[in-house]
XYZ file of C-alpha atoms in Angstrom:
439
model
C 59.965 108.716 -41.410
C 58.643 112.143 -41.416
C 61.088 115.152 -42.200
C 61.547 118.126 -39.451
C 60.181 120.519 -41.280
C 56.599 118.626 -42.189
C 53.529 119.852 -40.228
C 52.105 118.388 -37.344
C 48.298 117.948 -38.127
C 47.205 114.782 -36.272
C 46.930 114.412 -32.775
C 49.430 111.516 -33.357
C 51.461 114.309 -34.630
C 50.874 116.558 -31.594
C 52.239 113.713 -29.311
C 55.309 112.705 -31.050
C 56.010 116.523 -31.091
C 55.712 116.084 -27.164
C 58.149 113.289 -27.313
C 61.096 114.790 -28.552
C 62.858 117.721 -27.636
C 62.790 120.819 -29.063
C 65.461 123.613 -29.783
C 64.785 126.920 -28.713
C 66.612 129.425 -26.809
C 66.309 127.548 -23.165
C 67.673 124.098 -24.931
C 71.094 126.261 -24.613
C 71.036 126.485 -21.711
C 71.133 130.437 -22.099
C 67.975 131.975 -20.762
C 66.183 130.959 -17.821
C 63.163 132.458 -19.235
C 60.351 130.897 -20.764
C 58.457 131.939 -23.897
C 55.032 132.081 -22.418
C 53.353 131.359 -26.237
C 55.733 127.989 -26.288
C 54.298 126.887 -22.348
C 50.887 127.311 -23.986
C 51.329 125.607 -27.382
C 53.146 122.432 -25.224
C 49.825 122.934 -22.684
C 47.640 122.037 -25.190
C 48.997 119.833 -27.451
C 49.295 117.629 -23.679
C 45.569 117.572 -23.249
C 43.449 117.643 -20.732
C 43.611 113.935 -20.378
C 46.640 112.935 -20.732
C 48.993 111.592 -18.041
C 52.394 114.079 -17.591
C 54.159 111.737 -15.361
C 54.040 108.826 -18.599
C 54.629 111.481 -20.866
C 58.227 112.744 -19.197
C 59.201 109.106 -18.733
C 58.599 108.763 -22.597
C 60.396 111.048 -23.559
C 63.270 110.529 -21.139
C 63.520 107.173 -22.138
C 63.816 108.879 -25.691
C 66.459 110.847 -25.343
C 68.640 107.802 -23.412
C 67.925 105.389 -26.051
C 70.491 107.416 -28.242
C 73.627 108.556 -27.175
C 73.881 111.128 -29.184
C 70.332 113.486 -28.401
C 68.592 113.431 -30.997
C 67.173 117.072 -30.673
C 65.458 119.217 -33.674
C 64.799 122.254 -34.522
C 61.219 123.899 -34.248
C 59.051 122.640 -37.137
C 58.196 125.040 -39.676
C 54.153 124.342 -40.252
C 53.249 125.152 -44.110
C 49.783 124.700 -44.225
C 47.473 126.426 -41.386
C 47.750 129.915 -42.956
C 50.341 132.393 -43.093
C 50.419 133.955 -39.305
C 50.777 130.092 -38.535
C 53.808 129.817 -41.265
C 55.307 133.172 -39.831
C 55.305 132.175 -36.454
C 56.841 129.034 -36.743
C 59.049 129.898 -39.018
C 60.696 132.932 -36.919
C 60.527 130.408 -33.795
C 63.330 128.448 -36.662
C 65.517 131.378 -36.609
C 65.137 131.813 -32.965
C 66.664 128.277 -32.257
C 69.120 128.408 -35.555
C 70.706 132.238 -34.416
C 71.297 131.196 -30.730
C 74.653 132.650 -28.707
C 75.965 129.583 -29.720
C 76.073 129.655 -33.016
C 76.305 133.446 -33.321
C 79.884 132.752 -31.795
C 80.359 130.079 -34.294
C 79.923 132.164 -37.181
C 81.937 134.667 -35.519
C 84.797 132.864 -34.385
C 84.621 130.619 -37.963
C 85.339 134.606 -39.518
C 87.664 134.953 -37.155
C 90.074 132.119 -38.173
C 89.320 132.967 -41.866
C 90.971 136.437 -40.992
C 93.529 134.976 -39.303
C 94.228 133.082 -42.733
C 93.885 136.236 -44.895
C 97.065 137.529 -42.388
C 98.853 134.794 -42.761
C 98.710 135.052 -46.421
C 99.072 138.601 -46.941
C 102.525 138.531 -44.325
C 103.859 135.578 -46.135
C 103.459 137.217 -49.333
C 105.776 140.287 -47.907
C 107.994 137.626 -46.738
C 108.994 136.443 -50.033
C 109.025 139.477 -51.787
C 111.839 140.819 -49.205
C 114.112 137.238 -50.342
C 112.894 135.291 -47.222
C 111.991 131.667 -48.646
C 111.814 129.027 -46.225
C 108.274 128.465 -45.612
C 108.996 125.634 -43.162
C 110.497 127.595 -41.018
C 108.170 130.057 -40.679
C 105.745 127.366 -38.943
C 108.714 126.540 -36.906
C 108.368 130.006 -34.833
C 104.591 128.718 -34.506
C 105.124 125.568 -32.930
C 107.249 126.911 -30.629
C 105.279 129.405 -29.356
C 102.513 127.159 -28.785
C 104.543 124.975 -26.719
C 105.982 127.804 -24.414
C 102.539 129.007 -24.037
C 100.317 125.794 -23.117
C 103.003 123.315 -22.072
C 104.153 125.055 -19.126
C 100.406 125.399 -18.075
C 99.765 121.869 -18.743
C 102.550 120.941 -16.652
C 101.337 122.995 -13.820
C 98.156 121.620 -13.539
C 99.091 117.606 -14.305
C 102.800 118.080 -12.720
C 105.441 116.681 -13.387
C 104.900 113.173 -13.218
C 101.418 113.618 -14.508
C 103.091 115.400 -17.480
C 105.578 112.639 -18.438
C 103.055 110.270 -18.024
C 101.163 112.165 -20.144
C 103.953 111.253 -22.783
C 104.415 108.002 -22.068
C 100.854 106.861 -22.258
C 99.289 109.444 -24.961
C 101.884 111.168 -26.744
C 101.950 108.626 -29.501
C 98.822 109.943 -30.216
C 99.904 113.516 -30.519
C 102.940 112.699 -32.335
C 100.988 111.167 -35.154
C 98.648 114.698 -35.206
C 101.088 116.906 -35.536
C 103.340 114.901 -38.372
C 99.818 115.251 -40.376
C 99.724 118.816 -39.507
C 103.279 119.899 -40.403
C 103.202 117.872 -43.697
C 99.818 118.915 -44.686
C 101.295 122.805 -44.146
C 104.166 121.781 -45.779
C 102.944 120.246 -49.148
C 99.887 122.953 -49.231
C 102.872 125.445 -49.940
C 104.642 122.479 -51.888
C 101.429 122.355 -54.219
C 101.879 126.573 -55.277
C 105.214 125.787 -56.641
C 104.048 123.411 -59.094
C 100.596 123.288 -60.290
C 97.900 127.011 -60.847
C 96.215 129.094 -58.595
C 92.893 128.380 -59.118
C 93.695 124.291 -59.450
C 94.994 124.488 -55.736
C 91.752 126.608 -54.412
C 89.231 124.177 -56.224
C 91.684 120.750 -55.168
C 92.207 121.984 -51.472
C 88.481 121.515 -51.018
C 88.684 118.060 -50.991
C 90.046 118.809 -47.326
C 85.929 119.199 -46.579
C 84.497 115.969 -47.859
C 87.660 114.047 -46.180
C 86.601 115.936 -42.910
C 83.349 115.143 -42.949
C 84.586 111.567 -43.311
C 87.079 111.741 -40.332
C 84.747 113.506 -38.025
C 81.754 110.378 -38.374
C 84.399 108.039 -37.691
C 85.127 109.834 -34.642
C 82.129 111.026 -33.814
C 79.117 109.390 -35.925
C 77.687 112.556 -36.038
C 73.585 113.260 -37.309
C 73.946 114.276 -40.756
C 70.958 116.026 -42.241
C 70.399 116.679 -46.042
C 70.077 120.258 -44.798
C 74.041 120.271 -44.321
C 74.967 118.831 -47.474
C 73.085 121.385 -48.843
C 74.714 124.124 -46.839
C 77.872 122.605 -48.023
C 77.283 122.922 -51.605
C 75.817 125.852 -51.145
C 79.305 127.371 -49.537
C 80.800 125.602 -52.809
C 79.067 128.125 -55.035
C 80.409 131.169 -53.387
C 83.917 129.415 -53.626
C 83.393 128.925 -57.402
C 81.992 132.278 -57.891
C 86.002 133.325 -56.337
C 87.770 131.216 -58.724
C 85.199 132.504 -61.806
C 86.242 136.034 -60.242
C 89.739 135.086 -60.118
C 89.613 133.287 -63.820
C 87.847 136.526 -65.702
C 90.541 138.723 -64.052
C 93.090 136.785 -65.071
C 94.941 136.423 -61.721
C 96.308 132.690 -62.306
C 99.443 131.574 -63.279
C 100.921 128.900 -65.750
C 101.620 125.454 -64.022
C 104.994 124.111 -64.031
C 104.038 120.538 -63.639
C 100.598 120.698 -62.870
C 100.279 116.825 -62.274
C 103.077 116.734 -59.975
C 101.341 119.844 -58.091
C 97.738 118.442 -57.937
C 98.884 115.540 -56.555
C 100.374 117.507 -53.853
C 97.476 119.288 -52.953
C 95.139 116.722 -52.518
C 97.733 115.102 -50.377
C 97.937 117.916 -48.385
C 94.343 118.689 -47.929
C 93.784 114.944 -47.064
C 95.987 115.823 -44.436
C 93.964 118.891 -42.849
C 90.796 116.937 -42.966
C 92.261 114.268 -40.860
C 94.250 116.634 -38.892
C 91.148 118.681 -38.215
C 88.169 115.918 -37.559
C 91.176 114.073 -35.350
C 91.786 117.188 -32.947
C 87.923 117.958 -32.903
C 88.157 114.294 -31.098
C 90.728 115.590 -28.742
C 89.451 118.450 -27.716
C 85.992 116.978 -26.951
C 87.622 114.505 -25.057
C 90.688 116.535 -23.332
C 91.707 120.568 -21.841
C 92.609 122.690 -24.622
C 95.788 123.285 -23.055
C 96.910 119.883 -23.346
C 95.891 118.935 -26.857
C 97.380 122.591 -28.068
C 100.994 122.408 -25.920
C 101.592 118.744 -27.036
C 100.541 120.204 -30.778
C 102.970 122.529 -30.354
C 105.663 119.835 -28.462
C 105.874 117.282 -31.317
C 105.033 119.336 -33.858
C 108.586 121.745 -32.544
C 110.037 118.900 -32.993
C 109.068 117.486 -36.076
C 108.744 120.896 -38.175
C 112.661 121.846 -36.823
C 114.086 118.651 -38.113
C 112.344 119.358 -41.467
C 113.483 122.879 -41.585
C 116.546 122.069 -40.860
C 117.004 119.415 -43.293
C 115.460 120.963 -45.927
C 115.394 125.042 -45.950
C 118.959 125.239 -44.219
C 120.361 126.659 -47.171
C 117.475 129.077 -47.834
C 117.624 130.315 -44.049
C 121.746 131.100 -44.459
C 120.521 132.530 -47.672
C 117.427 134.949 -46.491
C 117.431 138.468 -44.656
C 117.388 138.699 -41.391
C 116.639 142.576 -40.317
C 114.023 144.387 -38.714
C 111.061 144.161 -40.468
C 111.791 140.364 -41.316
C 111.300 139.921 -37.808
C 108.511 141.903 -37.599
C 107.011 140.239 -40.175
C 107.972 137.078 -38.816
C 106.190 138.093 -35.232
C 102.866 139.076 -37.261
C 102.766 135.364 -39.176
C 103.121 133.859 -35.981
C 100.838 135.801 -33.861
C 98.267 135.199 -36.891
C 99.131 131.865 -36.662
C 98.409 130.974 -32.972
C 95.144 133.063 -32.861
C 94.383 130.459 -35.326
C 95.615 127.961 -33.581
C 94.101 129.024 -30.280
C 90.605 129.305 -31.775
C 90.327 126.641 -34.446
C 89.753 124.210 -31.346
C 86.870 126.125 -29.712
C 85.028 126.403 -32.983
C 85.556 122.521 -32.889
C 83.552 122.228 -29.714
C 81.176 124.898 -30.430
C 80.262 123.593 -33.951
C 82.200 121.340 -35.761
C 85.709 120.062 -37.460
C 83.611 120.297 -40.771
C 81.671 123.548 -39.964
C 85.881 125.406 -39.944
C 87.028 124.122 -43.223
C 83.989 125.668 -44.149
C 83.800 129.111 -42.547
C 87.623 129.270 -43.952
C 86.461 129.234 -47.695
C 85.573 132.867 -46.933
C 89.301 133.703 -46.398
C 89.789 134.995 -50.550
C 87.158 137.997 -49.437
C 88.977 139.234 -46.529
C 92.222 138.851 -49.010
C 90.416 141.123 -51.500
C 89.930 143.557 -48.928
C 93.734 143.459 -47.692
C 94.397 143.861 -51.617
C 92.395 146.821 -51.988
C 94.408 149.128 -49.526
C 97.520 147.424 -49.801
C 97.982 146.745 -53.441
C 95.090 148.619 -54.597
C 93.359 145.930 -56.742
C 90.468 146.690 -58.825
C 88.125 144.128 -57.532
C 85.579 142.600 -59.702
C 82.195 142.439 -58.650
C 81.474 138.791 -58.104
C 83.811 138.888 -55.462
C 81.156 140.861 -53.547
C 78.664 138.187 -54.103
C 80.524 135.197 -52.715
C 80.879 136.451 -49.599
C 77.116 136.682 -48.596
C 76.314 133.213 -50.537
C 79.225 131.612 -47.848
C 77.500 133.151 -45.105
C 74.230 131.827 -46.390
C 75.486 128.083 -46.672
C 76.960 128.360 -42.728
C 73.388 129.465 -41.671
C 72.121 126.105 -43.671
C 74.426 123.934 -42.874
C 72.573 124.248 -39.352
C 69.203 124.787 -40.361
C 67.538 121.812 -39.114
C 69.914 120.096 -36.833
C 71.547 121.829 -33.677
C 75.017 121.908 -32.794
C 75.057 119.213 -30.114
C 74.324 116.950 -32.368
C 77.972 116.836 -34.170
C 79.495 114.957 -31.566
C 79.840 114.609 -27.490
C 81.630 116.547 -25.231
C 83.250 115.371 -22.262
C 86.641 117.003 -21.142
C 88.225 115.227 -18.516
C 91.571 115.000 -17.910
C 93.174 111.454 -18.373
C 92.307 109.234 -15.512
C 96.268 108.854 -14.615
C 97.003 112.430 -13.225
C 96.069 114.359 -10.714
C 95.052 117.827 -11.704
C 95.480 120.995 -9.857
C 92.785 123.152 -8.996
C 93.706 126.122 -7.106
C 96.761 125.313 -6.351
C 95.711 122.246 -5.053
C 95.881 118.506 -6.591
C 92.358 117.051 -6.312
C 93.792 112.928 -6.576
C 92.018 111.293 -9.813
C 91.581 114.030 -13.093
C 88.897 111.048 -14.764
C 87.390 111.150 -11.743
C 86.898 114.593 -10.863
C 86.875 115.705 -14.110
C 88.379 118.881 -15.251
C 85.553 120.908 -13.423
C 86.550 124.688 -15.223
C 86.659 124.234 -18.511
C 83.770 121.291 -18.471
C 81.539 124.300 -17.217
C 83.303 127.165 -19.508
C 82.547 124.738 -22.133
C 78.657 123.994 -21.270
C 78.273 128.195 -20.983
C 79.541 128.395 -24.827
């Protein structure tokens, strides 16, 4: 089979390129407007001859035989001269930098910053005395359950709500347990093994992702985005060669006993991550965040308690713990909040990605806070992460990663307008679908 980016130079050639579809600005579903040089191009490669009506029902028939599109990207064309090669190739960026994706990169920075605050407040924590990681989180389920439960409830009701529980919550019980214990042994892993051993070992959260999300999903992989992958790789190991030269680790205390720990942990965000990119394709935000933040209330506060009850007697409780305590949880739930969208938008994989960029934004926090001297790869890992999230969608679009249908479940009756409209499955949850579609 022929790769994407091989020329078309039969008239074989020009027909398959008829046959399937092609990504450019309109496959969005952004611009109403066609590129007049594209209508022409498709005109003739068609011919004169040949029959439009057989031609659509070709490549309908195409597209349904798959049921996840198989769409492309514009083929770059290599050899019919250079204006040929430069036309096609900046029709490729056209399709690769759409709205879409433009908010993907920027919401997948967005998240990384969010992580860079966490860090940096968390850091202030424990240098005022306050050690109880665990509870920290604590304040951040909460707040998400305050936030989207109550909304969830007002659009399923009541009885839609507890049903809600009854028939589903199982399966938000089990996310949340992975996402409390994979926060809690991530900070377990610091205590016990180096620095750089936990940056390099918490990557294995992207492979296990990846993993998770074609169970789920069964996603199009491309060689293209195992390419980007590796290439965001490099810019990670050009941080920990940064971090290494500078001599910014620490000595393990039982750096077996810590390792272990941290793949454990990262196993658990790639499962936590590819499982609520399968949620929130499937469900409302609002539900899959609220019941999140429900069971994982629940869970996290026994844990805290259990565990860090001594440590939260023991800790300072004034202003500015508080204050730093509002900041880590506001960082938190932007996270939280946008982590989900970037799932729909892009991908489960494509965030433990854009994440790996967090170490820069720390730099930058370092350099007016602490006033580091930063070294000069650090500069250079930055752009080469960027560079491997433009790859990683080079050749295939973002629709292909997985399907999106958001319905509520077929055993409530939402409320739209302040009115229930009888069967959510049915009706479908008719706002966000279209919010959704717009991204």
């Amino acid at each position: 089979m022929a790769s994407a980016d091989q020329p078309f130079n039969t008239a074989h050639d020009a027909e398959l390129r008829q046959s399937i579809p092609v990504l450019d600005d309109n496959t969005y579903g952004l611009d109403d407007k066609k590129d007049p040089s594209i209508d022409k191009a498709d005109a003739d490669a068609k011919g004169d001859n040949r029959d439009s009506g057989s031609l659509k029902a070709h490549q309908s028939n195409s597209i349904r035989n798959d049921d996840h599109v198989r769409l492309r990207r514009p083929p770059i064309i290599w050899d019919e001269g250079m204006d040929a090669f430069l036309e096609s190739f900046w029709r490729r960026l056209r399709s690769v930098f759409s709205r879409r994706m433009v908010l993907s990169l920027l919401a997948g920075q967005l998240v990384s910053l969010a992580i860079t605050c966490t860090s940096v407040v968390s850091t202030a924590l424990a240098q005022r005395g306050f050690d109880a990681p665990t509870t920290q989180n604590f304040f951040l389920y909460f707040s998400l359950m305050c936030i989207y439960t109550p909304y969830t409830i007002y659009r399923y009701g009541w009885k839609g709500w507890g049903r809600l529980l009854w028939k589903d919550g199982w399966k938000y019980l089990l996310l949340a347990a992975c996402d409390v214990e994979g926060n809690f042994l991530a900070v377990k892993a610091y205590q016990y093994t180096t620095l750089l051993s936990c940056m390099l070992l918490d990557c294995w959260a992207i492979p296990v992702c990846m993993f998770f999300q074609w169970f789920w999903q069964r996603p199009k992989y491309h060689w293209t985005q195992f390419l980007g992958v590796f290439i965001v790789l490099i810019g990670l190991g050009v941080e920990v060669a940064s971090d290494h030269l500078t001599d910014k680790d620490y000595p393990a205390v039982n750096m077996v006993k810590g390792d272990i720990i941290m793949l454990a942990g990262a196993t658990f965000y790639g499962f936590t991550n590819a499982t609520e990119e399968k949620f929130v394709r499937d469900s409302p935000l609002y539900e899959v965040i609220g019941q999140m933040g429900l069971w994982g209330t629940l869970i996290n506060g026994a844990q805290a308690a259990g565990l860090e009850w001594k440590n939260m007697k023991a800790s300072t409780w004034d202003g500015k713990t508080i204050g730093l305590l509002v900041a880590y949880t506001s960082a938190m739930i932007i996270l939280y909040t946008v982590a989900p969208i970037l799932y729909r938008m892009a991908s489960s994989t494509y965030y433990n990605l854009s994440i790996l960029s967090s170490d820069f934004y720390g730099l930058l926090f370092g350099l007016f806070l602490y006033h580091y001297k930063p070294y000069f790869l650090y500069f250079i890992s930055f752009p080469v992460t960027i560079i491997g999230l433009i790859v990683y969608f080079w050749s295939l679009p973002l629709e292909t990663q997985g399907k999106l249908n958001v319905k509520a479940p077929n055993y409530v009756d939402v409320r739209q307008g302040g009115i229930q409209i009888g069967s959510a499955r049915a009706a479908g949850d008719v706002a966000e679908q279209v919010i959704v579609e717009r991204v």
